[in-house]
Amino acid sequence: MNKQTIRDVAVAGKRVLVRVDFNVPLDGTGITDDTRIRAALPTINALRDAGARVVLLSHLGRPKGTVVAALRLAPVAERLSELLGTSVATSTACIGPEAEAVAAGLRPGEVALLENVRFHAAEERNDPAFARALAELGDLYVNDAFGAAHRAHASTEGIAHVLPAVAGLLLERELAVLGSALEQPERPFAAIIGGVKVSDKIEVIDHLLTRADELLIGGGVANTFLRAQGYEIGRSRHEPDKVALAAELLERAGQSDCELLLPTDVVVAPEAADDVPHQVFAVDQTPANGMILDIGPQTVQHYVQAVESAHTVIWNGPLGLFEIEPFSAGTRALAAAVGHCPGTTIVGGGDSIAAIEQAGLSDRITHVSTGGGASLEFLSGRMLPGVAALAER
Ligand code: ADP
Ligand code: MG
């Protein structure tokens, strides 16, 4: 990565404003998964050890520019404090006199978490005045919020034009792992793309066609491709207005060195429910009243073989409607294959990560990305605005 990181700058005694991604899942009473808080600990601890006064900024949920009590960051500060083993100061605002007093009151090695930046509509507008108000709280800016780096918001992008700005360790690691998979993958390099919408995945498929050796397509995404191949897909979820685009991608794949694999058999049911009969069909036999809800066993076998012999694997998107048991076999089999692949394995996307966790295989994955949208955009070859704005090395 050609960007400066916290290792390149002196931080002792400085107020270091760190944008983290503490957008954790909540269930009304508490935090259901603290992965994102844990992921920020290396940067926070490195800064504390170096004598910085650490001021953290984050968003949580989608308050859309107003104060939403349920989206205050205080419970997150509490969990962070447990994980750090030290108290974490809080503020009920992220700009203005209270926030400034909290930041100014920190001693070297101490940590504060300010209030949800998305309580201000100016955050998502990337309002320069709001970015300057945030910048008042620090001497230096660190972006460690990989999960928000694809957004050009005031706390992820605007502020980097006001303060000296460098990358945190999590951001650095995400870019290093994803970047080397794209730039110098150990081959064979297999990419698995599933999920629902082709429109979400077109760019990543297009970009990976020039990088990967095998592209394995499943999920609702595959349905649109099957349609483009001329198959009947019954009432399957797909995007009719993206069929022509899928056909174009198939043509491009034909001219590339990358092999694009589509399901050869599928699991079909009349409804997306667990109490209905389901049946395996060859792709050219899908009944007109059926819905394709998973890849079939023959396809699973092909895909698992490709993953097992790969030295680099990227996975984004489940291969079927895995939340419903009868349609989870494809996703479970691929999760196991990725988990057991001895090569470099990278998993991105909330639902794919959930599938890996359900299988108890997270520990066996080289890199579980903390940013779904950000990792997809990066793998599509796009420069992330939150990264672009950081100081060059
Ligand atoms: P990720 O969060 O890993 O990026 P997506 O959000 O793109 O993945 O897609 C996940 C969703 O796709 C899951 O809810 C899953 O049920 C759904 N899905 C996958 N295959 C199908 C299918 N054949 N029909 C309907 N929904 C599907
Ligand atoms: Mg998802």
GROMACS .gro file of C-alpha atoms and ligand atoms in nm:
model
  421
    1MET     CA    1   0.000   0.000   0.000
    2ASN     CA    2   0.140   0.339  -0.099
    3LYS     CA    3  -0.035   0.524   0.184
    4GLN     CA    4   0.117   0.638   0.511
    5THR     CA    5   0.011   0.452   0.821
    6ILE     CA    6   0.030   0.520   1.194
    7ARG     CA    7   0.380   0.372   1.182
    8ASP     CA    8   0.497   0.662   0.965
    9VAL     CA    9   0.396   0.944   1.199
   10ALA     CA   10   0.485   1.069   1.547
   11VAL     CA   11   0.182   1.055   1.775
   12ALA     CA   12   0.318   1.097   2.129
   13GLY     CA   13   0.114   1.353   2.321
   14LYS     CA   14  -0.101   1.433   2.017
   15ARG     CA   15  -0.479   1.416   1.998
   16VAL     CA   16  -0.527   1.150   1.735
   17LEU     CA   17  -0.872   1.142   1.580
   18VAL     CA   18  -0.941   0.786   1.468
   19ARG     CA   19  -1.238   0.699   1.244
   20VAL     CA   20  -1.334   0.344   1.335
   21ASP     CA   21  -1.621   0.128   1.212
   22PHE     CA   22  -1.818   0.047   1.527
   23ASN     CA   23  -2.136  -0.011   1.327
   24VAL     CA   24  -2.213  -0.325   1.527
   25PRO     CA   25  -2.535  -0.529   1.517
   26LEU     CA   26  -2.774  -0.448   1.806
   27ASP     CA   27  -3.080  -0.636   1.927
   28GLY     CA   28  -3.244  -0.362   2.131
   29THR     CA   29  -3.075  -0.455   2.458
   30GLY     CA   30  -2.715  -0.491   2.354
   31ILE     CA   31  -2.442  -0.566   2.104
   32THR     CA   32  -2.489  -0.907   1.943
   33ASP     CA   33  -2.149  -0.922   1.772
   34ASP     CA   34  -1.842  -0.721   1.875
   35THR     CA   35  -1.617  -0.833   1.585
   36ARG     CA   36  -1.586  -0.480   1.452
   37ILE     CA   37  -1.485  -0.342   1.793
   38ARG     CA   38  -1.221  -0.614   1.832
   39ALA     CA   39  -1.092  -0.543   1.483
   40ALA     CA   40  -1.004  -0.186   1.583
   41LEU     CA   41  -0.808  -0.285   1.896
   42PRO     CA   42  -0.464  -0.322   1.730
   43THR     CA   43  -0.472   0.039   1.608
   44ILE     CA   44  -0.612   0.177   1.933
   45ASN     CA   45  -0.355  -0.011   2.141
   46ALA     CA   46  -0.065   0.083   1.914
   47LEU     CA   47  -0.162   0.449   1.947
   48ARG     CA   48  -0.203   0.422   2.326
   49ASP     CA   49   0.135   0.251   2.357
   50ALA     CA   50   0.292   0.531   2.157
   51GLY     CA   51   0.149   0.790   2.399
   52ALA     CA   52  -0.130   0.927   2.179
   53ARG     CA   53  -0.452   1.074   2.319
   54VAL     CA   54  -0.701   0.866   2.124
   55VAL     CA   55  -1.030   1.023   2.013
   56LEU     CA   56  -1.258   0.778   1.833
   57LEU     CA   57  -1.530   0.860   1.580
   58SER     CA   58  -1.784   0.618   1.435
   59HIS     CA   59  -2.128   0.587   1.287
   60LEU     CA   60  -2.387   0.337   1.410
   61GLY     CA   61  -2.691   0.240   1.206
   62ARG     CA   62  -2.886   0.480   0.988
   63PRO     CA   63  -3.015   0.767   1.206
   64LYS     CA   64  -3.036   0.984   0.890
   65GLY     CA   65  -2.922   1.308   1.043
   66THR     CA   66  -3.122   1.310   1.367
   67VAL     CA   67  -3.048   1.197   1.722
   68VAL     CA   68  -3.184   0.845   1.770
   69ALA     CA   69  -3.147   0.733   2.132
   70ALA     CA   70  -3.119   0.365   2.039
   71LEU     CA   71  -2.819   0.447   1.817
   72ARG     CA   72  -2.608   0.625   2.078
   73LEU     CA   73  -2.255   0.491   2.107
   74ALA     CA   74  -2.242   0.469   2.489
   75PRO     CA   75  -2.302   0.088   2.496
   76VAL     CA   76  -2.024   0.048   2.242
   77ALA     CA   77  -1.792   0.255   2.463
   78GLU     CA   78  -1.876   0.022   2.750
   79ARG     CA   79  -1.785  -0.287   2.550
   80LEU     CA   80  -1.469  -0.120   2.421
   81SER     CA   81  -1.373  -0.036   2.776
   82GLU     CA   82  -1.409  -0.405   2.876
   83LEU     CA   83  -1.198  -0.514   2.578
   84LEU     CA   84  -0.926  -0.255   2.644
   85GLY     CA   85  -0.928  -0.306   3.019
   86THR     CA   86  -0.937   0.068   3.078
   87SER     CA   87  -1.203   0.335   3.099
   88VAL     CA   88  -1.326   0.502   2.780
   89ALA     CA   89  -1.450   0.861   2.803
   90THR     CA   90  -1.770   0.948   2.618
   91SER     CA   91  -1.944   1.257   2.491
   92THR     CA   92  -2.307   1.305   2.390
   93ALA     CA   93  -2.189   1.500   2.086
   94CYS     CA   94  -1.921   1.450   1.821
   95ILE     CA   95  -1.850   1.821   1.759
   96GLY     CA   96  -1.874   2.136   1.969
   97PRO     CA   97  -1.773   2.235   2.324
   98GLU     CA   98  -1.857   1.906   2.502
   99ALA     CA   99  -1.665   1.694   2.251
  100GLU     CA  100  -1.375   1.939   2.256
  101ALA     CA  101  -1.359   1.929   2.636
  102VAL     CA  102  -1.357   1.547   2.635
  103ALA     CA  103  -1.076   1.537   2.378
  104ALA     CA  104  -0.877   1.805   2.558
  105GLY     CA  105  -0.915   1.621   2.890
  106LEU     CA  106  -0.744   1.303   2.769
  107ARG     CA  107  -0.398   1.221   2.896
  108PRO     CA  108  -0.148   1.031   2.678
  109GLY     CA  109  -0.265   0.669   2.643
  110GLU     CA  110  -0.627   0.752   2.725
  111VAL     CA  111  -0.925   0.690   2.497
  112ALA     CA  112  -1.256   0.864   2.424
  113LEU     CA  113  -1.542   0.760   2.197
  114LEU     CA  114  -1.750   1.051   2.069
  115GLU     CA  115  -2.116   1.034   1.967
  116ASN     CA  116  -2.253   0.885   1.643
  117VAL     CA  117  -2.139   1.105   1.354
  118ARG     CA  118  -2.453   1.025   1.154
  119PHE     CA  119  -2.666   1.219   1.403
  120HIS     CA  120  -2.561   1.508   1.176
  121ALA     CA  121  -2.695   1.514   0.820
  122ALA     CA  122  -2.375   1.701   0.730
  123GLU     CA  123  -2.175   1.380   0.779
  124GLU     CA  124  -2.319   1.192   0.481
  125ARG     CA  125  -2.327   1.513   0.275
  126ASN     CA  126  -1.952   1.540   0.330
  127ASP     CA  127  -2.007   1.900   0.437
  128PRO     CA  128  -1.668   2.077   0.459
  129ALA     CA  129  -1.778   2.286   0.761
  130PHE     CA  130  -1.869   1.968   0.950
  131ALA     CA  131  -1.536   1.810   0.851
  132ARG     CA  132  -1.359   2.118   0.989
  133ALA     CA  133  -1.560   2.098   1.313
  134LEU     CA  134  -1.453   1.735   1.355
  135ALA     CA  135  -1.094   1.830   1.275
  136GLU     CA  136  -1.096   2.074   1.568
  137LEU     CA  137  -1.082   1.770   1.797
  138GLY     CA  138  -0.751   1.631   1.677
  139ASP     CA  139  -0.399   1.708   1.560
  140LEU     CA  140  -0.386   1.408   1.331
  141TYR     CA  141  -0.646   1.190   1.155
  142VAL     CA  142  -0.633   0.812   1.124
  143ASN     CA  143  -0.878   0.616   0.910
  144ASP     CA  144  -0.924   0.261   1.037
  145ALA     CA  145  -1.286   0.224   0.922
  146PHE     CA  146  -1.243  -0.006   0.623
  147GLY     CA  147  -1.616  -0.087   0.629
  148ALA     CA  148  -1.696   0.280   0.561
  149ALA     CA  149  -1.402   0.361   0.330
  150HIS     CA  150  -1.616   0.331   0.017
  151ARG     CA  151  -1.822   0.627   0.135
  152ALA     CA  152  -1.707   0.986   0.082
  153HIS     CA  153  -1.844   1.125   0.407
  154ALA     CA  154  -1.708   1.402   0.629
  155SER     CA  155  -1.554   1.166   0.886
  156THR     CA  156  -1.415   0.927   0.623
  157GLU     CA  157  -1.304   1.160   0.346
  158GLY     CA  158  -1.363   1.532   0.404
  159ILE     CA  159  -1.162   1.545   0.725
  160ALA     CA  160  -0.859   1.391   0.551
  161HIS     CA  161  -0.828   1.715   0.355
  162VAL     CA  162  -0.815   1.920   0.676
  163LEU     CA  163  -0.578   1.723   0.901
  164PRO     CA  164  -0.268   1.518   0.821
  165ALA     CA  165  -0.428   1.180   0.743
  166VAL     CA  166  -0.290   0.826   0.760
  167ALA     CA  167  -0.422   0.468   0.760
  168GLY     CA  168  -0.481   0.255   1.069
  169LEU     CA  169  -0.361  -0.104   1.096
  170LEU     CA  170  -0.696  -0.265   1.013
  171LEU     CA  171  -0.738  -0.055   0.700
  172GLU     CA  172  -0.380  -0.137   0.606
  173ARG     CA  173  -0.435  -0.510   0.651
  174GLU     CA  174  -0.762  -0.515   0.455
  175LEU     CA  175  -0.598  -0.336   0.162
  176ALA     CA  176  -0.287  -0.552   0.176
  177VAL     CA  177  -0.474  -0.884   0.175
  178LEU     CA  178  -0.736  -0.787  -0.084
  179GLY     CA  179  -0.477  -0.601  -0.290
  180SER     CA  180  -0.234  -0.891  -0.314
  181ALA     CA  181  -0.516  -1.129  -0.406
  182LEU     CA  182  -0.596  -0.899  -0.698
  183GLU     CA  183  -0.240  -0.809  -0.797
  184GLN     CA  184  -0.032  -1.118  -0.732
  185PRO     CA  185  -0.254  -1.411  -0.639
  186GLU     CA  186  -0.099  -1.748  -0.592
  187ARG     CA  187  -0.259  -1.954  -0.867
  188PRO     CA  188  -0.496  -2.114  -0.927
  189PHE     CA  189  -0.716  -1.830  -0.805
  190ALA     CA  190  -1.086  -1.913  -0.763
  191ALA     CA  191  -1.355  -1.658  -0.684
  192ILE     CA  192  -1.702  -1.756  -0.564
  193ILE     CA  193  -1.974  -1.499  -0.625
  194GLY     CA  194  -2.326  -1.555  -0.495
  195GLY     CA  195  -2.593  -1.350  -0.324
  196VAL     CA  196  -2.909  -1.206  -0.467
  197LYS     CA  197  -2.852  -0.923  -0.706
  198VAL     CA  198  -2.643  -0.928  -1.022
  199SER     CA  199  -2.649  -0.550  -1.018
  200ASP     CA  200  -2.449  -0.556  -0.691
  201LYS     CA  201  -2.194  -0.795  -0.836
  202ILE     CA  202  -2.151  -0.699  -1.203
  203GLU     CA  203  -1.846  -0.486  -1.150
  204VAL     CA  204  -1.671  -0.739  -0.929
  205ILE     CA  205  -1.744  -1.020  -1.176
  206ASP     CA  206  -1.619  -0.805  -1.461
  207HIS     CA  207  -1.297  -0.717  -1.278
  208LEU     CA  208  -1.231  -1.070  -1.155
  209LEU     CA  209  -1.268  -1.204  -1.510
  210THR     CA  210  -0.933  -1.044  -1.583
  211ARG     CA  211  -0.770  -1.176  -1.262
  212ALA     CA  212  -0.914  -1.508  -1.147
  213ASP     CA  213  -0.866  -1.848  -1.307
  214GLU     CA  214  -1.211  -1.967  -1.211
  215LEU     CA  215  -1.523  -1.772  -1.131
  216LEU     CA  216  -1.791  -1.981  -0.961
  217ILE     CA  217  -2.136  -1.824  -0.976
  218GLY     CA  218  -2.427  -1.923  -0.752
  219GLY     CA  219  -2.724  -1.778  -0.565
  220GLY     CA  220  -2.978  -1.546  -0.721
  221VAL     CA  221  -2.692  -1.403  -0.929
  222ALA     CA  222  -2.664  -1.735  -1.113
  223ASN     CA  223  -3.035  -1.726  -1.201
  224THR     CA  224  -2.990  -1.414  -1.412
  225PHE     CA  225  -2.695  -1.581  -1.588
  226LEU     CA  226  -2.895  -1.900  -1.649
  227ARG     CA  227  -3.162  -1.685  -1.809
  228ALA     CA  228  -2.893  -1.525  -2.025
  229GLN     CA  229  -2.789  -1.874  -2.134
  230GLY     CA  230  -3.148  -1.923  -2.249
  231TYR     CA  231  -3.266  -2.158  -1.975
  232GLU     CA  232  -3.612  -2.155  -1.826
  233ILE     CA  233  -3.579  -2.051  -1.460
  234GLY     CA  234  -3.947  -2.057  -1.363
  235ARG     CA  235  -4.034  -1.815  -1.084
  236SER     CA  236  -3.675  -1.787  -0.955
  237ARG     CA  237  -3.556  -1.463  -0.812
  238HIS     CA  238  -3.355  -1.281  -1.080
  239GLU     CA  239  -3.318  -0.944  -1.250
  240PRO     CA  240  -3.489  -0.942  -1.591
  241ASP     CA  241  -3.334  -0.605  -1.680
  242LYS     CA  242  -2.983  -0.744  -1.619
  243VAL     CA  243  -3.011  -1.050  -1.843
  244ALA     CA  244  -2.851  -0.870  -2.141
  245LEU     CA  245  -2.564  -0.757  -1.917
  246ALA     CA  246  -2.514  -1.112  -1.792
  247ALA     CA  247  -2.500  -1.228  -2.155
  248GLU     CA  248  -2.230  -0.968  -2.220
  249LEU     CA  249  -2.029  -1.092  -1.923
  250LEU     CA  250  -2.062  -1.449  -2.050
  251GLU     CA  251  -1.926  -1.339  -2.385
  252ARG     CA  252  -1.638  -1.155  -2.223
  253ALA     CA  253  -1.567  -1.462  -2.012
  254GLY     CA  254  -1.550  -1.670  -2.331
  255GLN     CA  255  -1.272  -1.445  -2.460
  256SER     CA  256  -1.080  -1.437  -2.130
  257ASP     CA  257  -0.852  -1.691  -1.966
  258CYS     CA  258  -1.092  -1.709  -1.675
  259GLU     CA  259  -1.338  -1.994  -1.668
  260LEU     CA  260  -1.684  -1.877  -1.562
  261LEU     CA  261  -1.874  -2.167  -1.405
  262LEU     CA  262  -2.251  -2.171  -1.371
  263PRO     CA  263  -2.474  -2.429  -1.202
  264THR     CA  264  -2.540  -2.743  -1.404
  265ASP     CA  265  -2.807  -2.859  -1.160
  266VAL     CA  266  -3.027  -2.674  -0.915
  267VAL     CA  267  -3.252  -2.728  -0.612
  268VAL     CA  268  -3.607  -2.621  -0.695
  269ALA     CA  269  -3.918  -2.574  -0.478
  270PRO     CA  270  -4.259  -2.414  -0.539
  271GLU     CA  271  -4.199  -2.164  -0.255
  272ALA     CA  272  -3.911  -2.027  -0.048
  273ALA     CA  273  -4.025  -2.216   0.263
  274ASP     CA  274  -3.895  -2.513   0.462
  275ASP     CA  275  -4.219  -2.712   0.462
  276VAL     CA  276  -4.251  -2.755   0.086
  277PRO     CA  277  -4.117  -3.041  -0.127
  278HIS     CA  278  -3.792  -2.962  -0.306
  279GLN     CA  279  -3.624  -3.143  -0.590
  280VAL     CA  280  -3.301  -3.140  -0.788
  281PHE     CA  281  -3.322  -3.065  -1.160
  282ALA     CA  282  -3.068  -3.030  -1.439
  283VAL     CA  283  -3.055  -2.659  -1.540
  284ASP     CA  284  -3.246  -2.730  -1.859
  285GLN     CA  285  -3.531  -2.901  -1.670
  286THR     CA  286  -3.645  -2.637  -1.421
  287PRO     CA  287  -4.026  -2.646  -1.410
  288ALA     CA  288  -4.209  -2.326  -1.504
  289ASN     CA  289  -4.376  -2.293  -1.164
  290GLY     CA  290  -4.059  -2.365  -0.963
  291MET     CA  291  -3.804  -2.144  -0.787
  292ILE     CA  292  -3.429  -2.216  -0.797
  293LEU     CA  293  -3.316  -2.181  -0.435
  294ASP     CA  294  -2.977  -2.355  -0.423
  295ILE     CA  295  -2.711  -2.508  -0.644
  296GLY     CA  296  -2.751  -2.884  -0.698
  297PRO     CA  297  -2.519  -3.164  -0.580
  298GLN     CA  298  -2.333  -3.200  -0.911
  299THR     CA  299  -2.260  -2.827  -0.915
  300VAL     CA  300  -2.150  -2.846  -0.550
  301GLN     CA  301  -1.903  -3.117  -0.648
  302HIS     CA  302  -1.755  -2.908  -0.933
  303TYR     CA  303  -1.730  -2.595  -0.721
  304VAL     CA  304  -1.581  -2.778  -0.423
  305GLN     CA  305  -1.318  -2.933  -0.650
  306ALA     CA  306  -1.224  -2.590  -0.784
  307VAL     CA  307  -1.193  -2.450  -0.432
  308GLU     CA  308  -0.995  -2.747  -0.301
  309SER     CA  309  -0.732  -2.715  -0.572
  310ALA     CA  310  -0.710  -2.334  -0.553
  311HIS     CA  311  -0.422  -2.151  -0.385
  312THR     CA  312  -0.620  -1.830  -0.353
  313VAL     CA  313  -0.996  -1.813  -0.288
  314ILE     CA  314  -1.223  -1.512  -0.257
  315TRP     CA  315  -1.582  -1.569  -0.151
  316ASN     CA  316  -1.865  -1.317  -0.155
  317GLY     CA  317  -2.231  -1.415  -0.138
  318PRO     CA  318  -2.414  -1.736  -0.040
  319LEU     CA  319  -2.491  -1.990  -0.314
  320GLY     CA  320  -2.853  -2.035  -0.215
  321LEU     CA  321  -3.122  -1.923   0.022
  322PHE     CA  322  -2.914  -2.068   0.305
  323GLU     CA  323  -3.127  -1.921   0.585
  324ILE     CA  324  -3.381  -2.196   0.506
  325GLU     CA  325  -3.236  -2.538   0.582
  326PRO     CA  326  -3.343  -2.731   0.267
  327PHE     CA  327  -3.162  -2.471   0.055
  328SER     CA  328  -2.843  -2.439   0.262
  329ALA     CA  329  -2.647  -2.741   0.138
  330GLY     CA  330  -2.460  -2.557  -0.138
  331THR     CA  331  -2.351  -2.272   0.088
  332ARG     CA  332  -2.256  -2.513   0.369
  333ALA     CA  333  -2.049  -2.731   0.135
  334LEU     CA  334  -1.865  -2.431  -0.006
  335ALA     CA  335  -1.810  -2.288   0.343
  336ALA     CA  336  -1.648  -2.617   0.443
  337ALA     CA  337  -1.438  -2.625   0.125
  338VAL     CA  338  -1.316  -2.268   0.176
  339GLY     CA  339  -1.246  -2.343   0.543
  340HIS     CA  340  -1.038  -2.647   0.453
  341CYS     CA  341  -0.856  -2.493   0.159
  342PRO     CA  342  -0.487  -2.464   0.257
  343GLY     CA  343  -0.432  -2.160   0.033
  344THR     CA  344  -0.506  -1.793   0.104
  345THR     CA  345  -0.878  -1.759   0.171
  346ILE     CA  346  -1.072  -1.435   0.190
  347VAL     CA  347  -1.439  -1.401   0.283
  348GLY     CA  348  -1.635  -1.075   0.251
  349GLY     CA  349  -2.005  -0.990   0.287
  350GLY     CA  350  -2.228  -1.014   0.591
  351ASP     CA  351  -2.422  -1.322   0.484
  352SER     CA  352  -2.115  -1.514   0.363
  353ILE     CA  353  -1.941  -1.441   0.693
  354ALA     CA  354  -2.250  -1.561   0.882
  355ALA     CA  355  -2.238  -1.887   0.684
  356ILE     CA  356  -1.870  -1.935   0.770
  357GLU     CA  357  -1.942  -1.864   1.136
  358GLN     CA  358  -2.235  -2.106   1.144
  359ALA     CA  359  -1.998  -2.370   1.011
  360GLY     CA  360  -1.752  -2.285   1.291
  361LEU     CA  361  -1.479  -2.218   1.036
  362SER     CA  362  -1.395  -1.849   1.084
  363ASP     CA  363  -1.063  -1.943   1.244
  364ARG     CA  364  -0.958  -2.127   0.931
  365ILE     CA  365  -1.007  -1.833   0.698
  366THR     CA  366  -0.698  -1.627   0.618
  367HIS     CA  367  -0.893  -1.304   0.616
  368VAL     CA  368  -1.254  -1.230   0.709
  369SER     CA  369  -1.313  -0.880   0.576
  370THR     CA  370  -1.486  -0.630   0.806
  371GLY     CA  371  -1.631  -0.444   0.509
  372GLY     CA  372  -1.892  -0.600   0.279
  373GLY     CA  373  -1.961  -0.309   0.045
  374ALA     CA  374  -1.607  -0.175   0.075
  375SER     CA  375  -1.449  -0.511  -0.009
  376LEU     CA  376  -1.676  -0.554  -0.311
  377GLU     CA  377  -1.588  -0.209  -0.440
  378PHE     CA  378  -1.219  -0.269  -0.384
  379LEU     CA  379  -1.237  -0.607  -0.560
  380SER     CA  380  -1.415  -0.429  -0.846
  381GLY     CA  381  -1.097  -0.229  -0.900
  382ARG     CA  382  -1.237   0.094  -0.762
  383MET     CA  383  -1.033   0.333  -0.551
  384LEU     CA  384  -1.209   0.382  -0.216
  385PRO     CA  385  -1.257   0.755  -0.140
  386GLY     CA  386  -1.161   0.710   0.225
  387VAL     CA  387  -0.832   0.559   0.114
  388ALA     CA  388  -0.764   0.795  -0.177
  389ALA     CA  389  -0.772   1.094   0.060
  390LEU     CA  390  -0.492   0.962   0.285
  391ALA     CA  391  -0.133   1.088   0.260
  392GLU     CA  392   0.091   0.914   0.008
  393ARG     CA  393   0.394   0.741   0.145
  394ADP     P1  394  -2.337  -1.106   0.130
  394ADP     O1  395  -2.406  -1.044   0.249
  394ADP     O2  396  -2.252  -1.223   0.168
  394ADP     O3  397  -2.266  -1.004   0.046
  394ADP     P2  398  -2.573  -1.086  -0.034
  394ADP     O4  399  -2.628  -0.988   0.062
  394ADP     O5  400  -2.534  -1.041  -0.169
  394ADP     O6  401  -2.452  -1.167   0.033
  394ADP     O7  402  -2.683  -1.202  -0.057
  394ADP     C1  403  -2.729  -1.283   0.048
  394ADP     C2  404  -2.870  -1.326   0.028
  394ADP     O8  405  -2.887  -1.392  -0.095
  394ADP     C3  406  -2.913  -1.425   0.135
  394ADP     O9  407  -3.018  -1.368   0.210
  394ADP     C4  408  -2.964  -1.544   0.054
  394ADP    O10  409  -3.079  -1.605   0.108
  394ADP     C5  410  -2.994  -1.484  -0.080
  394ADP     N1  411  -2.997  -1.583  -0.187
  394ADP     C6  412  -2.896  -1.658  -0.233
  394ADP     N2  413  -2.937  -1.741  -0.330
  394ADP     C7  414  -3.069  -1.718  -0.350
  394ADP     C8  415  -3.169  -1.771  -0.438
  394ADP     N3  416  -3.138  -1.867  -0.527
  394ADP     N4  417  -3.294  -1.723  -0.430
  394ADP     C9  418  -3.322  -1.626  -0.340
  394ADP     N5  419  -3.234  -1.570  -0.254
  394ADP    C10  420  -3.108  -1.616  -0.259
  395MG      MG  421  -2.589  -0.927   0.264
   0.00000   0.00000   0.00000
